[in-house]
PDB file of C-alpha atoms in Angstrom:
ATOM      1  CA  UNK A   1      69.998  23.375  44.504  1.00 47.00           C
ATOM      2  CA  UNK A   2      66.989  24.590  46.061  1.00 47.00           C
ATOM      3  CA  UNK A   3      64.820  23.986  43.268  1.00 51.00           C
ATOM      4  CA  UNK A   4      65.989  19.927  43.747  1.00 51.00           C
ATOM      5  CA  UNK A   5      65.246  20.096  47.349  1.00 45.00           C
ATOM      6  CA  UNK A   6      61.795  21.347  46.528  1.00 50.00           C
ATOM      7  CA  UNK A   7      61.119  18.831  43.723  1.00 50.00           C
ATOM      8  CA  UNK A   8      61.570  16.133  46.866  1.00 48.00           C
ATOM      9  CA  UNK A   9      60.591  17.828  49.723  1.00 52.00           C
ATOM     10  CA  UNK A  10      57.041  16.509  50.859  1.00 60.00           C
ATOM     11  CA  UNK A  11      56.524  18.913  54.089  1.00 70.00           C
ATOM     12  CA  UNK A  12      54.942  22.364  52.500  1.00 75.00           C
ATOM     13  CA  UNK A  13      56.278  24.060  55.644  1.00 80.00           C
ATOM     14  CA  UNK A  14      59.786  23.260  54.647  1.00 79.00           C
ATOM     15  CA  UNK A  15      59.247  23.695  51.304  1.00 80.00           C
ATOM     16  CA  UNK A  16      58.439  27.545  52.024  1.00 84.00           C
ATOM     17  CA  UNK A  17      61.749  27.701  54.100  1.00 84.00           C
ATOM     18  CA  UNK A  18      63.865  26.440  51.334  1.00 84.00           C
ATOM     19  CA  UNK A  19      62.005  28.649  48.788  1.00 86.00           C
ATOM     20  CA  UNK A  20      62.408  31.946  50.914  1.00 89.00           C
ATOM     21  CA  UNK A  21      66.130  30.924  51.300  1.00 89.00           C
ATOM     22  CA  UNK A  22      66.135  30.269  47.268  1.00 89.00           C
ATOM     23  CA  UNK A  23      64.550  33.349  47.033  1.00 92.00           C
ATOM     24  CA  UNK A  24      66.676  35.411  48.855  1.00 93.00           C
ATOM     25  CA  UNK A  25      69.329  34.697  47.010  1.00 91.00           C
ATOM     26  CA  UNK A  26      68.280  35.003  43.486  1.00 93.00           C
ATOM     27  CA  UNK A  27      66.743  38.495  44.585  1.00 92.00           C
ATOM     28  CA  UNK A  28      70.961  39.260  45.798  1.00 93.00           C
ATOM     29  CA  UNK A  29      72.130  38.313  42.126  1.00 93.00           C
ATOM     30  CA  UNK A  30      69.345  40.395  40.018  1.00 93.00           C
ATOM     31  CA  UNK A  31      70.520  43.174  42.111  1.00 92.00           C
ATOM     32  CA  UNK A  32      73.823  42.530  40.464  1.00 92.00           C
ATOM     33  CA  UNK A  33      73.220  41.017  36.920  1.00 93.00           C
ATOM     34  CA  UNK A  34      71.011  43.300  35.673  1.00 91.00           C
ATOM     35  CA  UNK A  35      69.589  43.133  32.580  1.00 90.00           C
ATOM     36  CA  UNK A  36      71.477  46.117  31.146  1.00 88.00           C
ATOM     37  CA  UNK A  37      74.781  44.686  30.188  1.00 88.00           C
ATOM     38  CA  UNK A  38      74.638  41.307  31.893  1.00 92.00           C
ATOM     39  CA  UNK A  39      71.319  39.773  29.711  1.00 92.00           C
ATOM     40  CA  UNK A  40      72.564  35.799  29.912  1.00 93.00           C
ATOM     41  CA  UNK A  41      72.952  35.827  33.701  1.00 94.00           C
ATOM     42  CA  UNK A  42      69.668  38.194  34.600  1.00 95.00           C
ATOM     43  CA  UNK A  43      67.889  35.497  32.429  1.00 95.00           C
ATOM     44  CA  UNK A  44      69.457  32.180  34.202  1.00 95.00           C
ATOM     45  CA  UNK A  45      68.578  34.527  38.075  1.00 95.00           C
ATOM     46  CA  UNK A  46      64.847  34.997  36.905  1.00 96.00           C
ATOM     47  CA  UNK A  47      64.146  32.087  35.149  1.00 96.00           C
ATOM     48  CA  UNK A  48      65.902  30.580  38.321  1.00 93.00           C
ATOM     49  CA  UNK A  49      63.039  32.352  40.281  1.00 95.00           C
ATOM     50  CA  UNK A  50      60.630  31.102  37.924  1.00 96.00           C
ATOM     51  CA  UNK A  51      62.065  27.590  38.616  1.00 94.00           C
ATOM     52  CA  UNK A  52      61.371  28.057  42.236  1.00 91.00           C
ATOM     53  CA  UNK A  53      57.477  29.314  41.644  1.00 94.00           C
ATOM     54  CA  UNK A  54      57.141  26.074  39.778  1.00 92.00           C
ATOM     55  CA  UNK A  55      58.582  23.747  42.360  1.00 88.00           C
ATOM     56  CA  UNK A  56      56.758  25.511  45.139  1.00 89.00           C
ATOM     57  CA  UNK A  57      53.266  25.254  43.143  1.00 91.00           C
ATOM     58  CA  UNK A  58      53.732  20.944  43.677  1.00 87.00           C
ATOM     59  CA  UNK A  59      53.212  21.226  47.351  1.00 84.00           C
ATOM     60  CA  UNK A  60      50.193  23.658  47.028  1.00 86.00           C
ATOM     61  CA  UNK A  61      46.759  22.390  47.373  1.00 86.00           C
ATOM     62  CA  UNK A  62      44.949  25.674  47.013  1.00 90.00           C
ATOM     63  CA  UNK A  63      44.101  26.324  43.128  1.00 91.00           C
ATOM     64  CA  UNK A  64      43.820  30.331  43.651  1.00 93.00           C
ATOM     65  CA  UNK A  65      47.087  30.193  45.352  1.00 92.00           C
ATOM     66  CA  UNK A  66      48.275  28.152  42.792  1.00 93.00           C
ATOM     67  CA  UNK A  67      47.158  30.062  39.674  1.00 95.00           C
ATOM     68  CA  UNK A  68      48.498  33.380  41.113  1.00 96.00           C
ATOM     69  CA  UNK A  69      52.638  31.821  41.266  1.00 96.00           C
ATOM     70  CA  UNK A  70      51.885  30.282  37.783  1.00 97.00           C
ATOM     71  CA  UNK A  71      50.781  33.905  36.847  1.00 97.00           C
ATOM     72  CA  UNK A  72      53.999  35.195  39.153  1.00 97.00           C
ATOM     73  CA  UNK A  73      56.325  32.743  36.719  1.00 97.00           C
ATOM     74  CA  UNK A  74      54.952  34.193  33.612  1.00 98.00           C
ATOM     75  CA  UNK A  75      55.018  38.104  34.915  1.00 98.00           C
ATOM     76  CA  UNK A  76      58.858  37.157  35.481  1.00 97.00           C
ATOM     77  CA  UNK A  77      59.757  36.266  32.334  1.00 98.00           C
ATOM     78  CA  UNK A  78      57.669  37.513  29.918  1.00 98.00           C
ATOM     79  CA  UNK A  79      59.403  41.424  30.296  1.00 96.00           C
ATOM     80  CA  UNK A  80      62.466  39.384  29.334  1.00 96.00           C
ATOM     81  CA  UNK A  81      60.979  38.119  25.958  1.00 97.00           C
ATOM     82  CA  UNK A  82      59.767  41.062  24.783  1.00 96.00           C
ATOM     83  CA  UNK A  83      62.703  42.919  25.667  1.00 94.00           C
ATOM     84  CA  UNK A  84      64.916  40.888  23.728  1.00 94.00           C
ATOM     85  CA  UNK A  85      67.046  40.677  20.278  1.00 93.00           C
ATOM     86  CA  UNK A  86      65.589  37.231  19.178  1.00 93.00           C
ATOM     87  CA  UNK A  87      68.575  37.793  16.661  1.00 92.00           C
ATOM     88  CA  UNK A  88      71.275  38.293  19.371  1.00 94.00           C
ATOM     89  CA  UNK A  89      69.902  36.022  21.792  1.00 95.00           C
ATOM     90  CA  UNK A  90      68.450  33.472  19.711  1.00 95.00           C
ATOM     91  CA  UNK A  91      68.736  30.291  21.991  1.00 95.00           C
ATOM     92  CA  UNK A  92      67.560  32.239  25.112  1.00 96.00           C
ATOM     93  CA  UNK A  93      64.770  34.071  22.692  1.00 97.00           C
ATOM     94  CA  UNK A  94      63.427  30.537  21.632  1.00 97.00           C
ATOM     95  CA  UNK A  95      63.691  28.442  25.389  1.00 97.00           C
ATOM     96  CA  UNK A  96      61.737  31.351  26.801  1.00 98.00           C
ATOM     97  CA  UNK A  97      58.841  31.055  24.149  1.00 98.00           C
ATOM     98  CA  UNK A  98      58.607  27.391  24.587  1.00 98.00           C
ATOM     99  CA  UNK A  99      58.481  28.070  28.245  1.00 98.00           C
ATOM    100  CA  UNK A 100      55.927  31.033  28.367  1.00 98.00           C
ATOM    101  CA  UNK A 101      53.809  28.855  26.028  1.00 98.00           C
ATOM    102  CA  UNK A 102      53.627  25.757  28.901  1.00 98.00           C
ATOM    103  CA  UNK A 103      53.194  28.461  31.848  1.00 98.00           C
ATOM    104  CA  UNK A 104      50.378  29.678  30.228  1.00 98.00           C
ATOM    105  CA  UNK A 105      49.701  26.087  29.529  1.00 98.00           C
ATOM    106  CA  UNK A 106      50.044  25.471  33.394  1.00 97.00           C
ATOM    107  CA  UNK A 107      47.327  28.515  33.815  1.00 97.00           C
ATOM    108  CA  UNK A 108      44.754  26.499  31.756  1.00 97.00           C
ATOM    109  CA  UNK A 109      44.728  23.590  33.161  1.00 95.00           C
ATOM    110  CA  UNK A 110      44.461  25.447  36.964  1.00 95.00           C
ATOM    111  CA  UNK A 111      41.754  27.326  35.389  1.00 94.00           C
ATOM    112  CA  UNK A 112      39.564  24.344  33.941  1.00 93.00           C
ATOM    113  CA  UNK A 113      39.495  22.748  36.940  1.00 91.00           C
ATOM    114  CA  UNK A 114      38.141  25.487  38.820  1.00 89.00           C
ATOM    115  CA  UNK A 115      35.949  25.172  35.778  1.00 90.00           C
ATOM    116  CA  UNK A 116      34.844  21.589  35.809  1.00 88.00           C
ATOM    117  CA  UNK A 117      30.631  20.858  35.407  1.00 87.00           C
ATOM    118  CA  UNK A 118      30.008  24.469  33.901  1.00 88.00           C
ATOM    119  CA  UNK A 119      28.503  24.716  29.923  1.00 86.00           C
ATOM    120  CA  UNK A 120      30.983  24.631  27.360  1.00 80.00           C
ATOM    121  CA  UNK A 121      30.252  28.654  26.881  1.00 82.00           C
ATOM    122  CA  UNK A 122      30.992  29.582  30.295  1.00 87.00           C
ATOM    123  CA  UNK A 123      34.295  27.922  30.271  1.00 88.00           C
ATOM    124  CA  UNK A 124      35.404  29.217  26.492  1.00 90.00           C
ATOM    125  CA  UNK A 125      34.596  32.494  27.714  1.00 89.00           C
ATOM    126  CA  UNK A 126      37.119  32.221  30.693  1.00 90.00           C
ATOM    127  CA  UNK A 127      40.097  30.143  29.066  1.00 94.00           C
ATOM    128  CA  UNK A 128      40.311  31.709  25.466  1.00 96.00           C
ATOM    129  CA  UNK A 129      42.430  34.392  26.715  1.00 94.00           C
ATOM    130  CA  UNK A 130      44.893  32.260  28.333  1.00 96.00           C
ATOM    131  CA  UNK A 131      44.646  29.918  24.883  1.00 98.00           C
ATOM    132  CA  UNK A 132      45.460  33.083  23.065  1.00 97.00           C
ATOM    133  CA  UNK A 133      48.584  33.791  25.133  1.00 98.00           C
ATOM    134  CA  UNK A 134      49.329  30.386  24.892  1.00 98.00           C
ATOM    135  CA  UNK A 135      49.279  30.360  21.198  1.00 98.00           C
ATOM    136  CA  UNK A 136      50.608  33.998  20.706  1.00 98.00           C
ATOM    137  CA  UNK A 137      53.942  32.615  22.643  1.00 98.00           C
ATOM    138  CA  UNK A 138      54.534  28.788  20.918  1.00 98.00           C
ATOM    139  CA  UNK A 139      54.132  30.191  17.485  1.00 98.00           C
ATOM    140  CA  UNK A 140      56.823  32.713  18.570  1.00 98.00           C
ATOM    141  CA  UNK A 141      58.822  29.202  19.514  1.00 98.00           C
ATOM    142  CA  UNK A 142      57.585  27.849  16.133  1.00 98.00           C
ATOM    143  CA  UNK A 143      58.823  30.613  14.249  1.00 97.00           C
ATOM    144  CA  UNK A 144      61.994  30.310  15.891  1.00 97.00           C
ATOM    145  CA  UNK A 145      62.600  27.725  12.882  1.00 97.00           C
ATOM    146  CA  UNK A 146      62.172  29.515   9.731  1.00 96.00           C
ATOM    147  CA  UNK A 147      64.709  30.744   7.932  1.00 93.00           C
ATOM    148  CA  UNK A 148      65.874  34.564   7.245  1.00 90.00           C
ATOM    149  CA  UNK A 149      62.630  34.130   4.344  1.00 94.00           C
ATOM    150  CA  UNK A 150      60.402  33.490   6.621  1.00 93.00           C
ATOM    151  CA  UNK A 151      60.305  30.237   5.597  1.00 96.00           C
ATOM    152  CA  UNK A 152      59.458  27.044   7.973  1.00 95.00           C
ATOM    153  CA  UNK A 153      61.745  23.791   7.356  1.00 95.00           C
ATOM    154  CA  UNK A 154      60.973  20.869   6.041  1.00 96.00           C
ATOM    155  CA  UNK A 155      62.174  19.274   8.747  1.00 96.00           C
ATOM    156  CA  UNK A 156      63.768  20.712  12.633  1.00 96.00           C
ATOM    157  CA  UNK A 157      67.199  20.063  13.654  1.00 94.00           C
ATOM    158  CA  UNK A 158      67.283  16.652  15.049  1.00 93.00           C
ATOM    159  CA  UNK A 159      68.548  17.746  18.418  1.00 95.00           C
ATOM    160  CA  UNK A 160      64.941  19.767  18.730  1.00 96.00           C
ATOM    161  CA  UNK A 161      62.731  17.603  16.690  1.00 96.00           C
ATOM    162  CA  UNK A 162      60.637  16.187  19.550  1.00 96.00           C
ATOM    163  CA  UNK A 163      60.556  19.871  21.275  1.00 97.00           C
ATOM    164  CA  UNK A 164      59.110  21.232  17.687  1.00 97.00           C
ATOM    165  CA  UNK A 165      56.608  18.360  16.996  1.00 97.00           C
ATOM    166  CA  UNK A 166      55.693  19.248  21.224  1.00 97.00           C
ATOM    167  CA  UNK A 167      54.985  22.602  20.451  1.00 98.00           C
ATOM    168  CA  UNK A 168      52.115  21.687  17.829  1.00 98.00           C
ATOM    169  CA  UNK A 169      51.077  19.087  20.287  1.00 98.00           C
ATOM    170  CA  UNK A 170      50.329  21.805  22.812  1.00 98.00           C
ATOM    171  CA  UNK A 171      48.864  24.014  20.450  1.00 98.00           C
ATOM    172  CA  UNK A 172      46.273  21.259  19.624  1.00 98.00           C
ATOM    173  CA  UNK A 173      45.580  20.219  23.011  1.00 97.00           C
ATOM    174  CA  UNK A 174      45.055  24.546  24.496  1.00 98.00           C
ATOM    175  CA  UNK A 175      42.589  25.112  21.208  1.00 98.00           C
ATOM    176  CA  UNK A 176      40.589  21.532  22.264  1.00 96.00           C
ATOM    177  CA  UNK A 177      39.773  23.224  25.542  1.00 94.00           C
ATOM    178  CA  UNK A 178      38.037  26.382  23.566  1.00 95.00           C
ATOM    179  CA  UNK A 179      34.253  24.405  22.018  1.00 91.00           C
ATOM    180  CA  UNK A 180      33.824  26.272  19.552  1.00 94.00           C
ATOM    181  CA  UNK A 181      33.981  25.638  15.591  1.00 96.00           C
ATOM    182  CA  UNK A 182      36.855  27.963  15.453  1.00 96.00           C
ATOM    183  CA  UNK A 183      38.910  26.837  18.424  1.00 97.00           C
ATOM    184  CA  UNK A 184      38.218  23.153  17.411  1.00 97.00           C
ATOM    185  CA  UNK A 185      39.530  24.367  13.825  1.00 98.00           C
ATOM    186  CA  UNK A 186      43.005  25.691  15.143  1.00 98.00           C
ATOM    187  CA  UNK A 187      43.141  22.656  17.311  1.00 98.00           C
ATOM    188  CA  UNK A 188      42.324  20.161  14.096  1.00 98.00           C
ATOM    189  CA  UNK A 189      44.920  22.039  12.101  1.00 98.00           C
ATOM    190  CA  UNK A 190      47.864  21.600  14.498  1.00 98.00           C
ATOM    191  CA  UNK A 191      47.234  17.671  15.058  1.00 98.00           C
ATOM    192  CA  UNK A 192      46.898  17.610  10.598  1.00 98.00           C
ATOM    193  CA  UNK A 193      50.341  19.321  10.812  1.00 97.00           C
ATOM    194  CA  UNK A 194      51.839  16.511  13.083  1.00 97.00           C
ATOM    195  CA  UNK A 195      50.483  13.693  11.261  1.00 96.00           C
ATOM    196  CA  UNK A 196      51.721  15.140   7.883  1.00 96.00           C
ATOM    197  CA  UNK A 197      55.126  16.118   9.539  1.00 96.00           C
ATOM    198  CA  UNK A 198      55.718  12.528  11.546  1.00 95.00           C
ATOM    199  CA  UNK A 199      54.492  10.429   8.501  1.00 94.00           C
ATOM    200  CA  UNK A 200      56.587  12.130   5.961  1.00 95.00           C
ATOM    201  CA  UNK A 201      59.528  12.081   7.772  1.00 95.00           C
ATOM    202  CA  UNK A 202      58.907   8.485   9.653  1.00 93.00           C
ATOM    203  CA  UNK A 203      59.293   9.898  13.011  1.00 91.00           C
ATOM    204  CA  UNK A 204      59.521   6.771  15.591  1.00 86.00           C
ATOM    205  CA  UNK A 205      59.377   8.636  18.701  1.00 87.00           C
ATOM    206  CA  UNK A 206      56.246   9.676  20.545  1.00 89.00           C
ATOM    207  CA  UNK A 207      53.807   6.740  19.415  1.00 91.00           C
ATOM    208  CA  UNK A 208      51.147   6.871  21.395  1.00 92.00           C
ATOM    209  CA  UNK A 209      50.525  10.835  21.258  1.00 92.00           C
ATOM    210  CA  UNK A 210      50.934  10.197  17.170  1.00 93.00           C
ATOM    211  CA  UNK A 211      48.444   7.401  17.205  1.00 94.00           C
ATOM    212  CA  UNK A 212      46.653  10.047  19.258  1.00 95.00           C
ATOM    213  CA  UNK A 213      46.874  13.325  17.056  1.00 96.00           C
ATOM    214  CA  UNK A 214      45.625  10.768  13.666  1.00 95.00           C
ATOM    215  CA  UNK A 215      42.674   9.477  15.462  1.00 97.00           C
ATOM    216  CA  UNK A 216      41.620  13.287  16.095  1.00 98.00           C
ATOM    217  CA  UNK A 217      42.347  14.722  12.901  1.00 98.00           C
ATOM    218  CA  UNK A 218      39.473  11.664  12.081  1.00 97.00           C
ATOM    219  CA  UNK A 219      37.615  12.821  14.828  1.00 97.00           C
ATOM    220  CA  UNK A 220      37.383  16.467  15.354  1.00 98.00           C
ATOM    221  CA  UNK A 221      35.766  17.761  11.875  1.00 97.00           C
ATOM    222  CA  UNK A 222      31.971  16.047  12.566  1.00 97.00           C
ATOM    223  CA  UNK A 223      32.545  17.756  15.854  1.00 97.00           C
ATOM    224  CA  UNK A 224      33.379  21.086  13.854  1.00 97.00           C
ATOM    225  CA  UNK A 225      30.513  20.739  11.328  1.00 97.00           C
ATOM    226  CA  UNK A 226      28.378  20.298  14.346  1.00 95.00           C
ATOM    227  CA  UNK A 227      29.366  22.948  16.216  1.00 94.00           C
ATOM    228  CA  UNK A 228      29.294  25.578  12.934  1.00 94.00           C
ATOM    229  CA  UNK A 229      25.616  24.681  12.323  1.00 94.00           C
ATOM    230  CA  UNK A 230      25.046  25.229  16.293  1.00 91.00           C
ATOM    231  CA  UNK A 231      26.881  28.811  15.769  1.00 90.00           C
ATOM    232  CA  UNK A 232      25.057  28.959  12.877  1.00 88.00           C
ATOM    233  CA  UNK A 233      21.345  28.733  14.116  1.00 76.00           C
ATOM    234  CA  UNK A 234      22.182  30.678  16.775  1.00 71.00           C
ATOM    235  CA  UNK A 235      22.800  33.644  15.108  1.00 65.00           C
ATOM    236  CA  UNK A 236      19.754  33.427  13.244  1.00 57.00           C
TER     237      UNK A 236
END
């Protein structure tokens, strides 16, 4: 309840109130559902808490402020990842890949604007970390899909198809922020995946970000060649 009351509440003032009250009482229920023995409910209390970061973060106006709650909502959840079965918990395991992915996401795009009119090396130098994490966490969601061989499907569940082909999406658009030949390179190879993937299986969803990723698998490689001859010519 208080995350909707935050979602529509305009006065930052009151928005604090109702996230210290939120607060409050999500900090009362992790002292009970702990993760030892009650793993679903600790999960829905911190991702609750997580919830309530994000919410807050739309009345904030102060990027440093902002980047250190989107850096609070990934310290929450991330011990929660890594600590579980992605066996036992499978559904929890996946939703909290997908989600670490677009925190870390959230943390880029804070970052680049904090970024904005310095050279393309300054800014790769501060944002390929937080691409990396970004990565490291939606290929965890991606491999969420493949089968006991390792195997990726030829096509997701329909029920998660538009999350999936999302996930490659974001990939592409984290490794576009990195200018260089081999972040342009990961980027290119995730929007090639989603053109092969939506034109093979006629996907009819999406249109504009498809008509999107086709034009840049077009696009990107001259930028690629040009950049690898840059990277090139430097090291010489």
């Amino acid at each position: 309840e208080c995350v909707e009351v935050l979602l529509v509440k305009e006065d930052y003032e009151v928005a604090k109130r109702v996230f210290k009250r939120g607060l409050a009482h999500i900090h009362y229920a992790k002292r009970y559902f702990v993760m030892d023995g009650f793993v679903t409910d600790h999960y829905a209390a911190v991702n609750l808490e997580a919830q309530l970061y994000g919410a807050l973060i739309l009345h904030e106006t102060d990027a440093c402020r902002a980047l250190t709650m989107h850096r609070r909502r990934a310290a929450l959840l991330e011990p929660i990842f890594e600590g579980l079965n992605p066996k036992a918990y499978h559904a929890v395991s996946r939703q909290l890949a997908f989600d670490l992915g677009a925190i870390h996401g959230d943390i880029l795009d804070v970052r680049m604007l904090g970024l904005q009119g310095r050279p393309p090396s300054v800014v790769t130098a501060k944002v390929e970390k937080v691409v990396e994490r970004a990565d490291y966490f939606l290929h965890k969601f991606i491999d969420s899909y493949k089968n006991a061989e390792g195997e990726a499907p030829d096509r997701a569940e329909a029920e998660n198809e538009e999350v999936y082909i999302q996930a490659y999406f974001s990939l592409a658009r984290f490794w576009g922020k990195v200018e260089t030949s081999a972040g342009l390179t990961k980027s290119l190879r995730a929007y090639e995946f989603i053109a092969k993937y939506t034109q093979k299986h006629d996907v009819d969803f999406m249109q504009e970000e498809l008509h999107m990723a086709r034009e840049m698998v077009d696009l990107l490689p001259p930028k690629i060649s040009k950049l690898s001859a840059a990277e090139a010519h430097h090291c010489d």
